[in-house]
């Protein structure tokens, strides 16, 4: 009998089985359940609908304000007030409200709520991010989350696993985002990664810091995958020490585990990549879009709003000024990221360079507030989605790239290759 | 004991998107299998684009290709509409994750069976045993083996959905036996 992949092992472990097979449905114990301001009220309402008025563990239901803070409209302000009351009513231990806020997926990893070998779910699609620490992270509906809040369990279909074995050396200014976009272009959003567990392995993955691993796992949801995961190693261990809220154990795929497919990628051959407007998988090497004019640049989101991303931006813009035809907005992914960036001097550098910095939130990523797109805008964003209307107006265009490309382009006023900076 | 199901299949290798199963003007209508069934599949094929067009064909199974009900829409009407139209199981090469969860949460088996669509034509009679996962094409004699359907899927269908299923489990004290 062959071995199991890391995702299968976690599913087996958490559902009290010796082994699981892809396609099987299991009820698994969840480590944490995350809900956020946008759907939190509905999730608590569904919990009450079950006749349950106490969550299964108040340390393991994590509540985060991110989509709607600071509230952009009176309606959202009212909804936030109702949400805040519900969170208090349930004596939730970890409530990241405005002041302690951040994008939920950043908070879940950065504050140590997810650990290797566990399953965590959230009411937002990018819960796949938790795979960066070797956990299974999954987005679920409001009713699934309410059930998990009530009983600490959720059902899962064990996914088939696909491995990306990544070798080679990262070229200067090439980031995990470029690999994500490269895979997007290669596999397509409606391609054969639908419902799969994507496992990333190999020397070029080991070389990635936790920020890069989060970017990579984060965008697996946009590939249609069920989860993305990287087995924990020394980088993970170092990251979790002093951060993880609970103990953890190391876990990895068996050497004889079965994969539906294995793809090998040599990252040495990957340069900066750009997704063109409206279609996530319309990805091209930067050479194809160099010189394209845009008027707004955005760095932030659960994909690329971390300290390491801000560091790249600050490094490129240090002592320079953004192009006069371009607005550049930075929104750090969390208060912790913001504070770290302040302490490192990045915020000063960036404000001096003409970058606007706003308080941590999802900002314009979902088109709700803080820098939404208007008619005719051409936006270069380090975020994760570029469908029509995603950031506001349907008459805006969104290009997606790494923070390094955003930074180089912000200087030039047209899409520019960071490798060509003098 | 779950009984084997028997009936006629509608089969297509084309992409079948969620937004074609339930077309946009019905996205906001209330969840109601009878109502949702009236225009289900209206965008998939012109012959279903009339009131109860799909339901009146009397299909029991759908056999599809890649990413059934994909396209990123989470509307639950897709599942309630198909159920209201008499569909008892859907077989496909792969499913949209959002709709797979919806289907299971209403108790409609979505069964991954790679390549089955190459062996089934619309109008073929199929027999499917949820407890063994065996699919027989009665018309052609072709057989395929899928994984058995987890018994809780039928229990969810009997309860009328995930929420009531969990309520029942909490009430009878068996919720912690779920695994
Ligand atoms: S940053 Fe964007 S993608 Fe991430 S959780 Fe917020 S809205 Fe969703």
Coordinates of N, CA and C in Angstrom, one line a residue, chain A residues 255-383:
Chain A
X255 N 7.4 9.3 1.4 CA 8.3 9.3 0.2 C 7.6 8.5 -1.0
X256 N 6.7 7.6 -0.6 CA 6.0 6.8 -1.6 C 4.5 7.2 -1.8
X257 N 4.3 8.5 -1.4 CA 2.9 9.0 -1.6 C 2.5 9.1 -3.1
X258 N 1.2 9.0 -3.4 CA 0.8 9.0 -4.8 C 0.3 10.4 -5.1
X259 N 0.7 10.9 -6.3 CA 0.2 12.2 -6.8 C -0.5 12.0 -8.1
X260 N -1.5 12.8 -8.3 CA -2.2 12.7 -9.6 C -1.3 13.2 -10.7
X261 N -0.5 14.2 -10.4 CA 0.5 14.7 -11.4 C 1.6 15.4 -10.6
X262 N 2.8 15.4 -11.2 CA 4.0 16.1 -10.6 C 4.5 17.0 -11.7
X263 N 4.6 18.3 -11.4 CA 5.2 19.2 -12.3 C 6.5 19.7 -11.8
X264 N 7.5 19.8 -12.7 CA 8.8 20.3 -12.3 C 9.0 21.7 -12.9
X265 N 9.4 22.6 -12.0 CA 9.6 24.0 -12.5 C 11.0 24.4 -12.1
X266 N 11.7 25.0 -13.0 CA 13.0 25.6 -12.7 C 12.9 27.1 -12.6
X267 N 12.9 27.6 -11.4 CA 12.6 29.0 -11.1 C 13.7 29.9 -11.7
X268 N 14.8 29.4 -12.0 CA 15.9 30.2 -12.7 C 15.4 30.8 -14.0
X269 N 14.5 30.1 -14.6 CA 14.0 30.6 -15.9 C 12.8 31.5 -15.8
X270 N 12.4 31.8 -14.6 CA 11.2 32.7 -14.4 C 11.6 34.1 -14.1
X271 N 11.1 35.0 -14.9 CA 11.3 36.4 -14.6 C 10.0 37.1 -14.1
X272 N 10.0 38.4 -13.9 CA 8.7 39.0 -13.5 C 7.6 38.7 -14.4
X273 N 6.4 38.4 -13.9 CA 5.3 38.0 -14.7 C 4.1 39.0 -14.4
X274 N 3.3 39.2 -15.4 CA 2.1 40.1 -15.2 C 0.9 39.5 -15.7
X275 N -0.2 39.6 -15.0 CA -1.5 39.1 -15.4 C -2.2 40.3 -16.0
X276 N -2.7 40.2 -17.3 CA -3.3 41.3 -18.0 C -4.8 41.4 -17.5
X277 N -5.4 42.6 -17.7 CA -6.8 42.8 -17.2 C -7.8 41.8 -17.5
X278 N -8.7 41.6 -16.6 CA -10.0 40.8 -16.7 C -9.8 39.3 -16.6
X279 N -8.6 38.8 -16.9 CA -8.5 37.3 -16.8 C -7.2 37.0 -16.0
X280 N -7.4 36.3 -15.0 CA -6.3 35.9 -14.1 C -5.2 35.1 -14.8
X281 N -5.7 34.3 -15.7 CA -4.7 33.4 -16.4 C -4.1 34.0 -17.7
X282 N -4.4 35.2 -18.0 CA -3.8 35.8 -19.1 C -2.5 36.4 -18.7
X283 N -1.5 35.5 -18.4 CA -0.3 35.9 -17.8 C 0.8 35.9 -18.8
X284 N 1.6 37.0 -18.8 CA 2.7 37.1 -19.7 C 4.0 37.5 -19.0
X285 N 5.2 37.2 -19.6 CA 6.4 37.7 -19.0 C 6.4 39.3 -19.2
X286 N 7.0 40.0 -18.3 CA 6.9 41.4 -18.3 C 7.3 42.1 -19.6
X287 N 8.2 41.4 -20.3 CA 8.6 42.0 -21.6 C 7.4 42.3 -22.5
X288 N 6.3 41.6 -22.4 CA 5.2 41.8 -23.3 C 4.4 43.0 -22.9
X289 N 4.5 43.5 -21.7 CA 3.6 44.6 -21.3 C 4.5 45.8 -20.9
X290 N 5.8 45.7 -21.0 CA 6.6 46.9 -20.6 C 6.2 48.1 -21.4
X291 N 6.2 49.2 -20.6 CA 5.8 50.5 -21.3 C 4.3 50.8 -21.3
X292 N 3.5 49.9 -20.8 CA 2.1 50.1 -20.7 C 1.8 51.2 -19.6
X293 N 1.0 52.2 -20.0 CA 0.7 53.2 -19.1 C -0.4 52.8 -18.1
X294 N -0.3 53.3 -16.9 CA -1.3 53.1 -15.8 C -1.3 54.3 -15.0
X295 N -2.3 54.5 -14.2 CA -2.4 55.7 -13.4 C -2.5 55.5 -11.9
X296 N -2.7 54.2 -11.5 CA -2.7 53.9 -10.0 C -2.0 52.6 -9.7
X297 N -1.3 52.6 -8.6 CA -0.5 51.4 -8.2 C -1.0 51.1 -6.8
X298 N -1.1 49.8 -6.5 CA -1.6 49.4 -5.2 C -0.7 48.2 -4.7
X299 N -0.2 48.4 -3.5 CA 0.5 47.2 -2.8 C -0.3 47.0 -1.5
X300 N -0.7 45.8 -1.3 CA -1.4 45.4 -0.1 C -2.0 44.0 -0.3
X301 N -3.1 43.7 0.4 CA -3.9 42.4 0.4 C -3.2 41.3 1.1
X302 N -4.0 40.2 1.2 CA -3.5 39.0 1.8 C -2.5 38.3 1.0
X303 N -2.3 38.7 -0.3 CA -1.3 38.1 -1.2 C 0.1 38.8 -1.0
X304 N 0.1 40.1 -1.0 CA 1.4 40.8 -1.0 C 1.4 42.1 -0.1
X305 N 0.9 42.0 1.1 CA 0.9 43.2 1.9 C 1.8 43.0 3.2
X306 N 2.7 42.1 3.0 CA 3.6 41.8 4.2 C 4.8 42.6 4.3
X307 N 5.5 42.5 5.4 CA 6.7 43.3 5.6 C 7.8 43.1 4.5
X308 N 8.0 41.9 4.1 CA 8.9 41.6 3.0 C 8.6 42.3 1.7
X309 N 7.2 42.4 1.5 CA 6.8 43.1 0.3 C 7.0 44.6 0.4
X310 N 6.8 45.1 1.6 CA 7.0 46.6 1.8 C 8.5 46.9 1.7
X311 N 9.3 45.9 2.2 CA 10.7 46.1 2.1 C 11.2 46.3 0.7
X312 N 10.7 45.5 -0.2 CA 11.1 45.5 -1.6 C 10.7 46.9 -2.2
X313 N 9.5 47.3 -1.9 CA 8.9 48.6 -2.3 C 9.9 49.7 -1.8
X314 N 10.2 49.7 -0.6 CA 11.0 50.7 0.1 C 12.4 50.7 -0.6
X315 N 12.9 49.5 -0.8 CA 14.3 49.4 -1.3 C 14.4 50.1 -2.7
X316 N 13.3 49.8 -3.5 CA 13.3 50.4 -4.9 C 13.1 51.9 -4.9
X317 N 12.2 52.3 -4.0 CA 11.9 53.8 -4.0 C 12.7 54.6 -3.2
X318 N 13.6 54.0 -2.4 CA 14.5 54.7 -1.5 C 15.2 55.9 -2.2
X319 N 15.0 57.1 -1.6 CA 15.7 58.3 -2.2 C 15.2 58.8 -3.5
X320 N 14.1 58.2 -4.0 CA 13.5 58.6 -5.3 C 12.1 59.0 -5.1
X321 N 11.4 59.4 -6.2 CA 10.1 59.8 -6.1 C 9.2 59.1 -7.1
X322 N 8.0 58.8 -6.8 CA 7.1 58.1 -7.7 C 6.8 59.1 -8.9
X323 N 6.5 58.5 -10.0 CA 6.2 59.3 -11.2 C 5.0 60.2 -11.0
X324 N 5.0 61.5 -11.5 CA 3.9 62.4 -11.2 C 2.6 62.0 -11.7
X325 N 2.5 61.1 -12.7 CA 1.3 60.7 -13.3 C 0.6 59.6 -12.6
X326 N 1.3 59.1 -11.5 CA 0.8 57.9 -10.8 C 0.5 58.1 -9.4
X327 N -0.6 57.6 -8.9 CA -0.9 57.5 -7.5 C -0.5 56.2 -7.0
X328 N 0.2 56.2 -5.9 CA 0.7 54.9 -5.3 C 0.1 54.7 -3.9
X329 N -0.5 53.6 -3.6 CA -1.1 53.4 -2.3 C -0.6 52.1 -1.7
X330 N -0.2 52.2 -0.5 CA 0.3 51.0 0.3 C -0.7 50.8 1.4
X331 N -1.1 49.6 1.6 CA -2.0 49.2 2.8 C -1.4 48.0 3.4
X332 N -0.6 48.1 4.5 CA 0.0 46.9 5.1 C -1.1 45.9 5.5
X333 N -0.7 44.6 5.5 CA -1.7 43.6 5.8 C -2.2 43.5 7.2
X334 N -1.5 44.1 8.1 CA -1.9 44.0 9.5 C -1.3 45.1 10.3
X335 N -1.8 45.4 11.5 CA -1.2 46.4 12.4 C 0.2 46.0 12.7
X336 N 0.5 44.6 12.9 CA 1.8 44.2 13.2 C 2.8 44.5 12.1
X337 N 2.3 44.2 10.9 CA 3.1 44.5 9.7 C 3.4 46.0 9.6
X338 N 2.4 46.8 9.9 CA 2.5 48.3 9.8 C 3.6 48.7 10.8
X339 N 3.5 48.2 12.0 CA 4.4 48.6 13.1 C 5.8 48.2 12.7
X340 N 6.0 47.0 12.2 CA 7.3 46.5 11.9 C 7.9 47.4 10.7
X341 N 7.0 47.8 9.8 CA 7.5 48.6 8.7 C 7.9 50.0 9.2
X342 N 7.1 50.5 10.2 CA 7.5 51.8 10.7 C 8.8 51.7 11.4
X343 N 9.0 50.7 12.2 CA 10.3 50.5 13.0 C 11.4 50.4 12.0
X344 N 11.2 49.7 10.9 CA 12.3 49.5 10.0 C 12.6 50.7 9.1
X345 N 11.8 51.7 9.3 CA 12.0 53.0 8.5 C 11.4 53.0 7.1
X346 N 10.7 51.9 6.8 CA 10.2 51.8 5.4 C 9.0 52.8 5.2
X347 N 8.3 53.0 6.2 CA 7.1 53.9 6.0 C 7.6 55.4 5.7
X348 N 8.6 55.8 6.5 CA 9.2 57.1 6.2 C 9.8 57.2 4.8
X349 N 10.5 56.2 4.4 CA 11.1 56.1 3.0 C 10.0 56.3 2.0
X350 N 8.9 55.5 2.2 CA 7.8 55.5 1.2 C 7.0 56.8 1.2
X351 N 6.7 57.3 2.4 CA 6.0 58.6 2.4 C 6.9 59.7 1.7
X352 N 8.2 59.7 2.0 CA 9.1 60.6 1.3 C 9.1 60.5 -0.2
X353 N 8.9 59.2 -0.6 CA 8.9 58.9 -2.1 C 7.6 59.3 -2.7
X354 N 6.6 59.7 -1.9 CA 5.3 60.0 -2.5 C 4.3 58.9 -2.5
X355 N 4.5 57.9 -1.6 CA 3.5 56.8 -1.5 C 2.5 57.2 -0.4
X356 N 1.2 57.0 -0.7 CA 0.2 57.2 0.3 C 0.1 55.9 1.1
X357 N 0.0 56.0 2.5 CA -0.1 54.7 3.3 C -1.4 54.8 4.1
X358 N -2.1 53.7 4.0 CA -3.4 53.7 4.7 C -3.4 52.6 5.8
X359 N -4.4 52.7 6.7 CA -4.4 51.8 7.9 C -4.8 50.4 7.3
X360 N -4.2 49.3 8.0 CA -4.4 48.0 7.5 C -5.9 47.6 7.3
X361 N -6.1 46.9 6.2 CA -7.5 46.4 5.8 C -7.3 45.7 4.5
X362 N -8.4 45.2 4.0 CA -8.4 44.7 2.6 C -8.4 45.8 1.6
X363 N -8.7 47.0 2.1 CA -8.7 48.2 1.2 C -9.5 47.9 -0.1
X364 N -9.0 48.4 -1.2 CA -9.8 48.4 -2.4 C -9.7 47.0 -3.1
X365 N -9.1 46.0 -2.5 CA -9.0 44.7 -3.1 C -10.3 44.1 -3.5
X366 N -11.3 44.3 -2.6 CA -12.7 43.8 -3.0 C -13.6 44.9 -3.4
X367 N -13.0 46.1 -3.7 CA -13.8 47.2 -4.3 C -14.7 47.8 -3.3
X368 N -14.4 47.7 -2.0 CA -15.4 48.2 -1.0 C -15.0 49.6 -0.5
X369 N -13.7 49.8 -0.3 CA -13.3 51.1 0.2 C -11.8 51.3 0.0
X370 N -11.3 52.5 0.4 CA -9.8 52.8 0.4 C -9.2 52.6 -1.0
X371 N -9.4 53.5 -1.9 CA -8.7 53.4 -3.2 C -9.4 52.6 -4.2
X372 N -10.8 52.6 -4.2 CA -11.5 51.9 -5.2 C -11.3 52.5 -6.6
X373 N -11.5 51.7 -7.6 CA -11.3 52.1 -9.0 C -12.4 52.9 -9.6
X374 N -12.1 53.9 -10.4 CA -13.1 54.6 -11.1 C -13.1 54.3 -12.6
X375 N -14.0 54.9 -13.3 CA -14.0 54.7 -14.8 C -12.7 55.2 -15.4
X376 N -12.2 54.3 -16.2 CA -11.0 54.7 -17.0 C -9.7 54.4 -16.2
X377 N -9.7 54.0 -15.0 CA -8.5 53.8 -14.2 C -7.8 52.6 -14.8
X378 N -6.5 52.7 -14.8 CA -5.7 51.5 -15.2 C -4.8 51.3 -13.9
X379 N -5.0 50.1 -13.3 CA -4.4 49.9 -12.0 C -3.3 48.8 -12.1
X380 N -2.2 49.0 -11.5 CA -1.2 48.0 -11.4 C -1.2 47.6 -9.9
X381 N -1.6 46.3 -9.7 CA -1.9 45.9 -8.3 C -1.1 44.7 -7.9
X382 N -0.6 44.6 -6.7 CA 0.1 43.5 -6.2 C -0.9 42.5 -5.5
X383 N -2.2 42.7 -5.8 CA -3.2 41.8 -5.2 C -3.4 40.5 -6.0

